[in-house]
Tab-separated table of C-alpha atoms in Angstrom:
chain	number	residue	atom	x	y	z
A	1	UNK	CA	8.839	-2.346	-39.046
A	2	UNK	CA	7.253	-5.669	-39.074
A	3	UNK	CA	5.875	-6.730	-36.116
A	4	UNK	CA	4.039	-10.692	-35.223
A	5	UNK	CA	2.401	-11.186	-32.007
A	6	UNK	CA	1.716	-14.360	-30.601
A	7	UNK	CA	-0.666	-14.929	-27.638
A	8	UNK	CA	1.095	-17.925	-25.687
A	9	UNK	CA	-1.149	-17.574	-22.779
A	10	UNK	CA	-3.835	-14.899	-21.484
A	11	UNK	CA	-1.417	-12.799	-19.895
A	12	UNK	CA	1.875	-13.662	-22.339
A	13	UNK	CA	3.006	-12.217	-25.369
A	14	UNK	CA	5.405	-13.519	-28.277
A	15	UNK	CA	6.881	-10.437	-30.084
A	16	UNK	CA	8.323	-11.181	-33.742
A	17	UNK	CA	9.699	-7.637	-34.324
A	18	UNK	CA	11.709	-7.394	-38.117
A	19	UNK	CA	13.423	-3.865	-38.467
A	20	UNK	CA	12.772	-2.069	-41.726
A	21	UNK	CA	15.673	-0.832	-43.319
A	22	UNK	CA	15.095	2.657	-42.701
A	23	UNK	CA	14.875	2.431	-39.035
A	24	UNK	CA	18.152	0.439	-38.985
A	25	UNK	CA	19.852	3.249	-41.061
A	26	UNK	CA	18.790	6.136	-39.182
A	27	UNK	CA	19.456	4.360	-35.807
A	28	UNK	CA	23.224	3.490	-37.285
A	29	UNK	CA	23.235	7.327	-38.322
A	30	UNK	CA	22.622	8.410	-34.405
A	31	UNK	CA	25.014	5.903	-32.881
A	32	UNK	CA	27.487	6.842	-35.381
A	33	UNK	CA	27.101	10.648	-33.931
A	34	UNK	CA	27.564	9.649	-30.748
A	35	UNK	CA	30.294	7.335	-30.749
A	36	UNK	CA	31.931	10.093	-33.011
A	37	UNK	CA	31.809	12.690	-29.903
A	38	UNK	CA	35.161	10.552	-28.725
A	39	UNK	CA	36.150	9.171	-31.814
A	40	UNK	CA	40.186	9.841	-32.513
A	41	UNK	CA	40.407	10.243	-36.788
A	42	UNK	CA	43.577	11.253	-38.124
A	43	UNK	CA	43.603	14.917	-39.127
A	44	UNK	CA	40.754	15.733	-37.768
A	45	UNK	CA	39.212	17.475	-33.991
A	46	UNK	CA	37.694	15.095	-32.023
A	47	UNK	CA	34.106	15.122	-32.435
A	48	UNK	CA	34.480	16.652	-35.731
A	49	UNK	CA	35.240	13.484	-38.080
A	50	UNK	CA	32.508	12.365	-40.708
A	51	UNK	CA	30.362	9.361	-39.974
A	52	UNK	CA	31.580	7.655	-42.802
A	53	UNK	CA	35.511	7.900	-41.421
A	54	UNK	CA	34.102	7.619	-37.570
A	55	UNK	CA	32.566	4.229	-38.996
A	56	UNK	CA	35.774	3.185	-40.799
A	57	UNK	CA	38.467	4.331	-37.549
A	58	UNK	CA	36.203	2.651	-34.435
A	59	UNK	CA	36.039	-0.696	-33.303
A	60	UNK	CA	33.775	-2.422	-35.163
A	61	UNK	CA	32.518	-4.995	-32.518
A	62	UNK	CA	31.958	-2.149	-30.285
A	63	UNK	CA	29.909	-0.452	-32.803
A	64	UNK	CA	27.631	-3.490	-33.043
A	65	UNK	CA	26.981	-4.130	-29.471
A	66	UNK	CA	26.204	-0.273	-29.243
A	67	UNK	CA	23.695	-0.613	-32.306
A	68	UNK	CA	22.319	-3.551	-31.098
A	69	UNK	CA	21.948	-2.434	-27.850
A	70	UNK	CA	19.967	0.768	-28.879
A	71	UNK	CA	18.529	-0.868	-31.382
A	72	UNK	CA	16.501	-3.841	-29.106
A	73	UNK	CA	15.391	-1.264	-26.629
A	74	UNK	CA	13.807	1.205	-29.313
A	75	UNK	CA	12.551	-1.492	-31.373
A	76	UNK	CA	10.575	-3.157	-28.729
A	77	UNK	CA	9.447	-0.121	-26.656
A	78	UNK	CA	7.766	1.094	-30.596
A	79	UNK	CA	6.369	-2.641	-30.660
A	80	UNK	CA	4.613	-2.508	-27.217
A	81	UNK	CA	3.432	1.020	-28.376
A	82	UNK	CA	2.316	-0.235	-31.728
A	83	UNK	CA	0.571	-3.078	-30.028
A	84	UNK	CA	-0.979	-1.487	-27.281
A	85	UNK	CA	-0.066	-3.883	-24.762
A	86	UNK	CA	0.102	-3.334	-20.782
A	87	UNK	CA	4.038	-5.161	-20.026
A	88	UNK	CA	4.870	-5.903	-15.893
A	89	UNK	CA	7.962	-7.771	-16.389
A	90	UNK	CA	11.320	-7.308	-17.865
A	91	UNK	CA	11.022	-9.019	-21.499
A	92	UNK	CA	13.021	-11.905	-22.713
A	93	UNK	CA	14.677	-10.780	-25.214
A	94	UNK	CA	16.665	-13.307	-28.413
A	95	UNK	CA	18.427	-12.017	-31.397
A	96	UNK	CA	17.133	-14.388	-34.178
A	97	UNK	CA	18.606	-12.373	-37.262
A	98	UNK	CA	21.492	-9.800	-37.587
A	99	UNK	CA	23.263	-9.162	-40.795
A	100	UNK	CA	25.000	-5.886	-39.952
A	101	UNK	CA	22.961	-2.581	-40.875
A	102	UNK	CA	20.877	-4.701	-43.420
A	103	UNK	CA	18.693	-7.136	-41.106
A	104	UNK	CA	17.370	-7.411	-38.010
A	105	UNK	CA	14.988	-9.797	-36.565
A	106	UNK	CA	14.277	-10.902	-32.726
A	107	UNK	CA	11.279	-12.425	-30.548
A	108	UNK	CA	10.376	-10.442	-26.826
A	109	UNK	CA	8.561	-12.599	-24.534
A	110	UNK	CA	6.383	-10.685	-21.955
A	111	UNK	CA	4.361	-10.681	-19.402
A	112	UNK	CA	1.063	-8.486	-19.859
A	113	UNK	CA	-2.010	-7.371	-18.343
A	114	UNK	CA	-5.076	-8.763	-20.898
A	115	UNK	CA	-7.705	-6.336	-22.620
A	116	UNK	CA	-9.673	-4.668	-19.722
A	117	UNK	CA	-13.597	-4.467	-20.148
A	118	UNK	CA	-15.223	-2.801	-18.048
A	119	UNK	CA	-19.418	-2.034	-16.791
A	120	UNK	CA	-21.356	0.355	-17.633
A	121	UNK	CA	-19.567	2.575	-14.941
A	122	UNK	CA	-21.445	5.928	-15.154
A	123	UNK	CA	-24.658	4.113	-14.223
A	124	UNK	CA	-23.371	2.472	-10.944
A	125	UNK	CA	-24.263	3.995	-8.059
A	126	UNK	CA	-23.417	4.429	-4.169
A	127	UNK	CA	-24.862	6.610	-1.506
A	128	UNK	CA	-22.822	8.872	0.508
A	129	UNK	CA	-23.017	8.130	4.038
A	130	UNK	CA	-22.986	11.197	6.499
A	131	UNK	CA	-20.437	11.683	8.937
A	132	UNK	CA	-22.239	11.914	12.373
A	133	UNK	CA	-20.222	12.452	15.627
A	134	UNK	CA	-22.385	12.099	18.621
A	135	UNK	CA	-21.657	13.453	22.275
A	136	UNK	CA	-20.853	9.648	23.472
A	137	UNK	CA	-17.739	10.314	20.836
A	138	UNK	CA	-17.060	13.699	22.332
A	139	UNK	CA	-17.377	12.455	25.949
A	140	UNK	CA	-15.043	9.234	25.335
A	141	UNK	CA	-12.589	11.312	24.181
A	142	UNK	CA	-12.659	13.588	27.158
A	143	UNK	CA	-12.217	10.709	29.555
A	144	UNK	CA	-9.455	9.250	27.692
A	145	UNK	CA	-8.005	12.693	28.646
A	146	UNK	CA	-9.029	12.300	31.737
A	147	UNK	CA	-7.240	8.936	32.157
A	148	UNK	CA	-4.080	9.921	30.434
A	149	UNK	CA	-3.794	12.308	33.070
A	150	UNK	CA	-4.966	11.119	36.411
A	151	UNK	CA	-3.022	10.547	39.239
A	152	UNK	CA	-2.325	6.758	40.197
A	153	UNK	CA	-2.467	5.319	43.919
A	154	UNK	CA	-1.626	2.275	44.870
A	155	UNK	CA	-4.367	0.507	46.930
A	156	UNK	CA	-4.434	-2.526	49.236
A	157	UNK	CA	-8.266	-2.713	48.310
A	158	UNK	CA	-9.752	-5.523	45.964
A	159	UNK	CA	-9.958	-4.185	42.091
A	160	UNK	CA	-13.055	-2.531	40.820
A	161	UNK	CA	-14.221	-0.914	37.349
A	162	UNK	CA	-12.208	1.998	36.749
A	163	UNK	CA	-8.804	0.961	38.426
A	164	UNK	CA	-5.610	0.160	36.657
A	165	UNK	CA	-4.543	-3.587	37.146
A	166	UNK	CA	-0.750	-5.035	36.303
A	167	UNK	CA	-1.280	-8.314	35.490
A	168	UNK	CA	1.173	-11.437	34.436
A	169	UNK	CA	-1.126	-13.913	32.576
A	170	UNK	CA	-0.827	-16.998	30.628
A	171	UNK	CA	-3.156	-18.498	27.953
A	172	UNK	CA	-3.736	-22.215	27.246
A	173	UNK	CA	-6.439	-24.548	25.307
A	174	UNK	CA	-8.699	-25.145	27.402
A	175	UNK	CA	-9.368	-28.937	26.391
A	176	UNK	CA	-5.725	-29.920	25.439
A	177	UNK	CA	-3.751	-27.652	27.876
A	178	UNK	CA	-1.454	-26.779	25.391
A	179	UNK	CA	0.055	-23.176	25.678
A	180	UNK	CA	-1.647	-20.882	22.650
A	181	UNK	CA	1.121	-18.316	21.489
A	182	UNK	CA	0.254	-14.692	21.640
A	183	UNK	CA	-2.257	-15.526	24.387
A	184	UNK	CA	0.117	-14.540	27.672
A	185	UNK	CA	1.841	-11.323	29.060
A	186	UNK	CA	4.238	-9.994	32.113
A	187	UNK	CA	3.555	-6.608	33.813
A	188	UNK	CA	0.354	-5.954	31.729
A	189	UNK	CA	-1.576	-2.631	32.436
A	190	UNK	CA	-5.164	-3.297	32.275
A	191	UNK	CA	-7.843	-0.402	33.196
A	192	UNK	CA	-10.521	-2.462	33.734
A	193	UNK	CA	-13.973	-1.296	32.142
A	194	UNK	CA	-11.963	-0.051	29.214
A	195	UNK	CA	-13.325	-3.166	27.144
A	196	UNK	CA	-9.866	-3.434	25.710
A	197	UNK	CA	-9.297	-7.127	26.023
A	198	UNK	CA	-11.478	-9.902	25.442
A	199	UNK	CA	-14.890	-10.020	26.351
A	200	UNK	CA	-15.489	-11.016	29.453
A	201	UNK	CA	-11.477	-11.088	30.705
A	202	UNK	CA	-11.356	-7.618	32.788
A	203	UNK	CA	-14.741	-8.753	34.926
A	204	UNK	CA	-13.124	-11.791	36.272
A	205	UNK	CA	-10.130	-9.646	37.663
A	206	UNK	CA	-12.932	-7.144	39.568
A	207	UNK	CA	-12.390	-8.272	43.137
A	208	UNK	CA	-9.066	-9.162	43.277
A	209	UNK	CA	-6.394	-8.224	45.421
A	210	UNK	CA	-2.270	-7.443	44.597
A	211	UNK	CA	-0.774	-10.924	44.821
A	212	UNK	CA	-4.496	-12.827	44.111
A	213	UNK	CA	-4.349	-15.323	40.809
A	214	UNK	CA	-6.844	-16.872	39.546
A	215	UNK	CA	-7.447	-19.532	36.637
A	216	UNK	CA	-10.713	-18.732	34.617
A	217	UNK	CA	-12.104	-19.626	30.707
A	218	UNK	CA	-13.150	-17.263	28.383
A	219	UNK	CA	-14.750	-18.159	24.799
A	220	UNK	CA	-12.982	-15.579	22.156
A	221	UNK	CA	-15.508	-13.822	19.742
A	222	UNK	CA	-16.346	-15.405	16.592
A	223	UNK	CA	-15.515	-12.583	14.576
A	224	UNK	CA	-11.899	-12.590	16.482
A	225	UNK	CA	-9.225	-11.223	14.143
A	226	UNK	CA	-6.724	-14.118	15.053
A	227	UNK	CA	-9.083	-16.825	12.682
A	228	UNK	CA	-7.381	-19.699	15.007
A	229	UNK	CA	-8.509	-18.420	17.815
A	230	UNK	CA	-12.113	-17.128	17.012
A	231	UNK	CA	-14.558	-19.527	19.390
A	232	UNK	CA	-11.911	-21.405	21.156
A	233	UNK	CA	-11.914	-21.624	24.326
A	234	UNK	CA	-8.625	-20.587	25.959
A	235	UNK	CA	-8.015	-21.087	29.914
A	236	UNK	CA	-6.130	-18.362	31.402
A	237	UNK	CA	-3.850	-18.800	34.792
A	238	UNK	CA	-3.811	-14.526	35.967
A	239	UNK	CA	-1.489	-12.930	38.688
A	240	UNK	CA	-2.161	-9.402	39.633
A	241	UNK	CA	0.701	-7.817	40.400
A	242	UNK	CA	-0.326	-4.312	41.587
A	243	UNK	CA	-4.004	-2.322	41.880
A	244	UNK	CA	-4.282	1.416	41.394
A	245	UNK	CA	-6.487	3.660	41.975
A	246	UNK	CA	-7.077	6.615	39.130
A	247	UNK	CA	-7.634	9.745	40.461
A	248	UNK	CA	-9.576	11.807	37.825
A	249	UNK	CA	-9.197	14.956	37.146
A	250	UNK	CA	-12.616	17.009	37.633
A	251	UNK	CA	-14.390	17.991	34.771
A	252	UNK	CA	-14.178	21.786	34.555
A	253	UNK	CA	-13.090	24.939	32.903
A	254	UNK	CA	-9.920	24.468	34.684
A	255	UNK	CA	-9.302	20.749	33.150
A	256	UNK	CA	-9.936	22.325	29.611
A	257	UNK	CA	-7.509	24.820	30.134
A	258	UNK	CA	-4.598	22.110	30.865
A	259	UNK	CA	-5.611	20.475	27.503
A	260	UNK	CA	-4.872	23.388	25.375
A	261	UNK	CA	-5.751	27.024	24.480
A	262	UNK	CA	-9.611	26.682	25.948
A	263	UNK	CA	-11.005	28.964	28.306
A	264	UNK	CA	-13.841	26.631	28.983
A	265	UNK	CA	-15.280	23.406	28.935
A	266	UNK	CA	-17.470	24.116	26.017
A	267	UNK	CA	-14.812	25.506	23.780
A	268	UNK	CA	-12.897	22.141	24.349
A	269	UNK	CA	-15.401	19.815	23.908
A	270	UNK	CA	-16.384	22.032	19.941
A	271	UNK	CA	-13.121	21.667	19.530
A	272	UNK	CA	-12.778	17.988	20.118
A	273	UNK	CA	-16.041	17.775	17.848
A	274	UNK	CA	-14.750	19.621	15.058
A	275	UNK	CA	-11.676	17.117	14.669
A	276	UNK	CA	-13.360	14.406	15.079
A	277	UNK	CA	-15.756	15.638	12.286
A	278	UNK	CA	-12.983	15.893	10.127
A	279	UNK	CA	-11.494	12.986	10.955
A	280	UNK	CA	-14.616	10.723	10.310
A	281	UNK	CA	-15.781	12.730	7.064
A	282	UNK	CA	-12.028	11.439	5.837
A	283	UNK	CA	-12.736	7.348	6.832
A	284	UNK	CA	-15.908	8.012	5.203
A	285	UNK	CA	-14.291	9.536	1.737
A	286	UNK	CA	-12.222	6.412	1.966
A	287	UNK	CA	-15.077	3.705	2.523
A	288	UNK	CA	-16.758	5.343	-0.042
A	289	UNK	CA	-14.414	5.204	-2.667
A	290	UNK	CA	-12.930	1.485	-1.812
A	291	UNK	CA	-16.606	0.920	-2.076
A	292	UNK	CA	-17.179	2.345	-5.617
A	293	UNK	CA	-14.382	1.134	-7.367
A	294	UNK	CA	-14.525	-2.521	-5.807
A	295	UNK	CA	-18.266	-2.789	-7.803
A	296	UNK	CA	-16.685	-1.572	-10.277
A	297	UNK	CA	-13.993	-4.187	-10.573
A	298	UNK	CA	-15.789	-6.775	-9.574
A	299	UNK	CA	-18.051	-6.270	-12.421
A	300	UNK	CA	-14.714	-5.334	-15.017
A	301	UNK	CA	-12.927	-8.622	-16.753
A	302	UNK	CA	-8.969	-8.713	-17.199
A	303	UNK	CA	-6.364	-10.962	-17.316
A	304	UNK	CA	-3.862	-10.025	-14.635
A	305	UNK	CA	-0.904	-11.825	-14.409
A	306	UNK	CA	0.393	-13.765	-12.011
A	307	UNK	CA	3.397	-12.044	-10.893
A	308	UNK	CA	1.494	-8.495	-10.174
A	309	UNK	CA	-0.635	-10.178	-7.817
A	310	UNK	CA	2.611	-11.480	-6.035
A	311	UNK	CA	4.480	-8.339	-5.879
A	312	UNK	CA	0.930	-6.368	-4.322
A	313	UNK	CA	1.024	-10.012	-1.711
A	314	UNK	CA	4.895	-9.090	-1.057
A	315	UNK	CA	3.594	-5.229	-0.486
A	316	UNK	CA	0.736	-5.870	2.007
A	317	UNK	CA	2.948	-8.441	3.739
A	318	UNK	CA	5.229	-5.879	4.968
A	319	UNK	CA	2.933	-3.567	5.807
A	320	UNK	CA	1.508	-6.289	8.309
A	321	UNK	CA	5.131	-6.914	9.255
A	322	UNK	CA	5.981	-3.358	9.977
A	323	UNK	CA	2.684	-3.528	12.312
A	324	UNK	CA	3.813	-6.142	14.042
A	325	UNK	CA	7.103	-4.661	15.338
A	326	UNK	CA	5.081	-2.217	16.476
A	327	UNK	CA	2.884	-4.696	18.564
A	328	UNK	CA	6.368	-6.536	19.455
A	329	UNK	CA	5.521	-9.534	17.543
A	330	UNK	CA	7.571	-11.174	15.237
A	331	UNK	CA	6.711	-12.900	12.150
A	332	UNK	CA	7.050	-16.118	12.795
A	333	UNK	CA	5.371	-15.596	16.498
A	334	UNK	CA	2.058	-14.291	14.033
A	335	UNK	CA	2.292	-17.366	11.949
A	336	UNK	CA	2.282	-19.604	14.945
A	337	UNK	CA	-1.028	-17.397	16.005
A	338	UNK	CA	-2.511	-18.459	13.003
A	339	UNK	CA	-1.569	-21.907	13.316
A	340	UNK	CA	-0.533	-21.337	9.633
A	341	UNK	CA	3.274	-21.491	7.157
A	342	UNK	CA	4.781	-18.725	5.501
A	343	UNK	CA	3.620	-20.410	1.992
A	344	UNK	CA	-0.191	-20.581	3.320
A	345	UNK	CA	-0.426	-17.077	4.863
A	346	UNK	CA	1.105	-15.841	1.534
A	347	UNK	CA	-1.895	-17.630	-0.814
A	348	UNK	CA	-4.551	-16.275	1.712
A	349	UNK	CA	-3.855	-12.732	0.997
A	350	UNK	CA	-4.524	-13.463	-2.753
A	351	UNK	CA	-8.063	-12.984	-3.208
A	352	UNK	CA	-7.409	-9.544	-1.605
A	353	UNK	CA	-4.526	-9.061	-3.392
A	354	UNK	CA	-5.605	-9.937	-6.724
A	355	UNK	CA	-8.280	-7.424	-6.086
A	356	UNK	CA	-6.966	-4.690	-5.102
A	357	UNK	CA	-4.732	-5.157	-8.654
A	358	UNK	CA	-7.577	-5.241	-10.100
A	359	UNK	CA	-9.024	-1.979	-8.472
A	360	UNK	CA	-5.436	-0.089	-9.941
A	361	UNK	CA	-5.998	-1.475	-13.261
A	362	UNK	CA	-9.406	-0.593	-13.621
A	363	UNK	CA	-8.632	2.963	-12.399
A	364	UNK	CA	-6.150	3.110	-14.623
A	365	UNK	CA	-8.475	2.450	-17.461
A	366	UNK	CA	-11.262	4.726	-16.614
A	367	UNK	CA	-8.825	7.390	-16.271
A	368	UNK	CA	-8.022	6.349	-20.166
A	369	UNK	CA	-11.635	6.353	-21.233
A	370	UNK	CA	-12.466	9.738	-19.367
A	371	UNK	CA	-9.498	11.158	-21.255
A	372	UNK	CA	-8.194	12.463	-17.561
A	373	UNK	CA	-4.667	14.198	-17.310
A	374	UNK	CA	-2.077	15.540	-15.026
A	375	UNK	CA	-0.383	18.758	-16.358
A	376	UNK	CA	2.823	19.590	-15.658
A	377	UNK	CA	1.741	22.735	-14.342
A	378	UNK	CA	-0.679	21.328	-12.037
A	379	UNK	CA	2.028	18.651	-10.728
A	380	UNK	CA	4.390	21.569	-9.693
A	381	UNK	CA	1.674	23.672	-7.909
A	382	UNK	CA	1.092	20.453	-5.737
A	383	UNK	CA	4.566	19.961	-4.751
A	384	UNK	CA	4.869	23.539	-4.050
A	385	UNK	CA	1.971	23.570	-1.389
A	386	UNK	CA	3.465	20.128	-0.385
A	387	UNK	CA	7.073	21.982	0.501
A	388	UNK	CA	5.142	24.456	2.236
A	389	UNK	CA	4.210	21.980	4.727
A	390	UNK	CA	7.843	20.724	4.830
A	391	UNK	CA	10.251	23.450	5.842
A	392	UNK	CA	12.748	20.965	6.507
A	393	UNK	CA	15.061	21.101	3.128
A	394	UNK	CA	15.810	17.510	3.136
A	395	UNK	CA	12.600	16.705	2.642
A	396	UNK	CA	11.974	19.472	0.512
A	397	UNK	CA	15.038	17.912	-1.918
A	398	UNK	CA	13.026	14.573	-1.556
A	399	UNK	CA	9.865	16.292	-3.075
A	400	UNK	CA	12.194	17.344	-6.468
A	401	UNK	CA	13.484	13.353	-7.709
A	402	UNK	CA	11.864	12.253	-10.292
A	403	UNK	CA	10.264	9.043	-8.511
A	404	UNK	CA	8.394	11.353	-6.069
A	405	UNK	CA	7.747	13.508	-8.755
A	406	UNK	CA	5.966	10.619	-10.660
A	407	UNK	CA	4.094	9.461	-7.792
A	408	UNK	CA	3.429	12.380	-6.771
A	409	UNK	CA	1.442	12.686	-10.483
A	410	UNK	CA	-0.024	9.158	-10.176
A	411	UNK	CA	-2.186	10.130	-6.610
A	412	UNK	CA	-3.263	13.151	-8.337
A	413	UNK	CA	-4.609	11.148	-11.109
A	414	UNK	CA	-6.231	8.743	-8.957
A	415	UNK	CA	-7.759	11.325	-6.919
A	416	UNK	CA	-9.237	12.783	-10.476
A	417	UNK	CA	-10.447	9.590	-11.601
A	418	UNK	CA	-12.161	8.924	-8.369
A	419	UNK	CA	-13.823	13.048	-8.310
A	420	UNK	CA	-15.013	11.771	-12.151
A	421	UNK	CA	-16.211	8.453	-10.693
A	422	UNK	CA	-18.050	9.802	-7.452
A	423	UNK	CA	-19.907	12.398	-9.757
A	424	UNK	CA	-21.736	9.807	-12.110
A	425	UNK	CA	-22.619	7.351	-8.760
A	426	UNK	CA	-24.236	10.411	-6.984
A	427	UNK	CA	-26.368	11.663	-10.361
């Protein structure tokens, strides 16, 4: 098989491919035996007809769509192979040649990731930060216990730290007037003290009464998530609605006990330590390896189309959209928030995007270099300890298709590459 590759941009390839004439017999001789399965020949069992009387008794059109059919896919899958190239589109595929079972020639236009070079990667290096939980974590998670399950009074008393406020409020710019979307609420809960809301908003409602408003400014941090809103000033019109009282629940052996299987105050708070422990040692495991492999990309080269940066925009886009149904916000309500279109919020998340992409591809490589595999065997012991934390046989049947399987194989390899990666940037 011939094959000419043309470079018609960094990330797009021009496949010539020119069948040899013993790949085009041999690929006539299979479709031959499998047209021939159903193949009706006069005096003979179907299925049991030579190829050369099969060839002579079937539609002859239909054989040459079949060929051709099997013929493009096998040719240019052996072409990418040959040619070592990295496809993330569909190809466009045109027959240039055919003279039946003698010639073959067409062109495959692709999309493709460019040659990858990476750093010196062994010699990079990254210190593990320790996971330290301190007793102010311990003792904020206690009183977050505490205030899940105290007792609420209404008082007739003017708000102080500690109580529970319902609020209706309204936020507008404090220079134009203009109403700022996202920026107002009905029938809010606010415990004030908890720092939840901006800094500076739950200290002007201490010493206010149910049925008090008040109109007050408040700057928003500069490092504000919302970028349209980080050091504006917004002027917000407030109506408390009700005041409450929290009645806390004393701090004892007997509180402990209504938490869980604890006999004593100690046991809960070791227990509340240990899982917090856990939890942070995992956020830490994370930072540490977002933080390895982005110097590691940063420092790679590659070529990455255009395309697989839009599909990984389309991905983290509804991620943020699922969020925001959970925070009752719609899209277009964010977008307003933002002050920003559809088409701009789209290009800002490609500089994350794009490296992120990058991050994959770069795994992917490493894992390449290093020589690191999945085995069969090792993918099946995984999803058997992964069924044994899913009695339910639904999602035990999910576990078995062969897309789950895959991914299932991918993760593992990532989590391989990384183990390889984390031991050269501790040495």
């Amino acid at each position: 098989m011939h094959i000419t590759r043309e470079q018609l941009s960094p990330t797009s390839i021009k496949l010539t491919v020119v069948a040899d004439q013993a790949a085009i017999d041999k690929l006539k001789a299979e479709v031959l035996a499998q047209l021939s399965q159903n193949a009706k020949v006069p005096g003979f069992r179907e299925g049991k007809a030579p190829a050369n009387l099969v060839e002579k008794n079937i539609d002859q059109t239909a054989l040459q769509a079949e060929f051709l059919d099997q013929a493009v896919n096998r040719f240019y899958v052996h072409a990418i192979e040959s040619e070592k190239l990295r496809p993330v589109t569909q190809p466009q595929i045109s027959l240039t040649k055919f003279v039946p079972y003698s010639t073959m020639e067409f062109t495959a236009e692709v999309e493709v990731v460019g040659p990858i070079q990476l750093p010196d990667y062994k010699k990079i290096k990254l210190e593990q930060k320790t996971a330290a939980v301190t007793a102010d974590d311990v003792n904020g998670v206690i009183e977050n216990l505490r205030q899940r399950g105290a007792i609420k009074e209404t008082v007739t008393r003017a708000a102080k730290l500690g109580d529970e406020t319902n609020i209706n409020f309204k936020g507008k710019d404090a220079k134009t007037g203009e109403p700022i979307n996202g920026t107002d609420g009905a029938d809010y809960p606010l415990l004030l003290g908890s720092n939840s809301f901006i800094p500076g908003f739950e200290d002007q409602l201490v010493g206010l009464k149910a049925g008090d408003e008040k109109t007050f400014t408040i700057t928003f941090p500069k490092d504000y998530g919302a970028e349209e809103l980080q050091s504006r000033d917004v002027s917000f019109e407030v109506k408390v609605n009700k005041v409450e009282e929290l009645k806390l629940a004393t701090l004892d052996d007997a509180f402990a006990s209504t938490i869980g299987p604890f006999k004593t105050l100690a046991e809960l708070k070791a227990d509340i330590k240990k899982q917090l422990t856990a939890e942070k040692q995992q956020e830490a495991g994370r930072a540490y390896d977002n933080e390895l492999l982005e110097k590691i990309a940063i420092k790679s080269t590659v070529d990455i189309p255009k395309s697989l940066v839009d599909e990984e925009i389309a991905r983290m886009e509804e991620e943020e959209k699922r969020n925001l149904v959970y925070r009752g916000q719609t899209w277009q309500e964010h977008l307003d928030e933002e002050g920003i279109d559809a088409e701009a919020h789209f290009e800002k998340q490609r500089p994350q995007a794009e490296l992120r992409v990058r991050g994959g591809l770069v795994l992917g490589e490493i894992a390449s270099q290093e020589k690191i595999t999945v085995s069969p065997d090792e993918v099946e012991m995984r999803i058997e300890l992964l069924k044994g934390q899913y009695p339910d046989e639904a999602m035990q049947a999910e576990l078995d298709k062969p897309e789950n399987i895959h991914d299932i194989m991918s993760r593992m390899l990532t989590e391989k590459t990384l183990d390889k990666l984390r031991s050269y940037a501790s040495k």
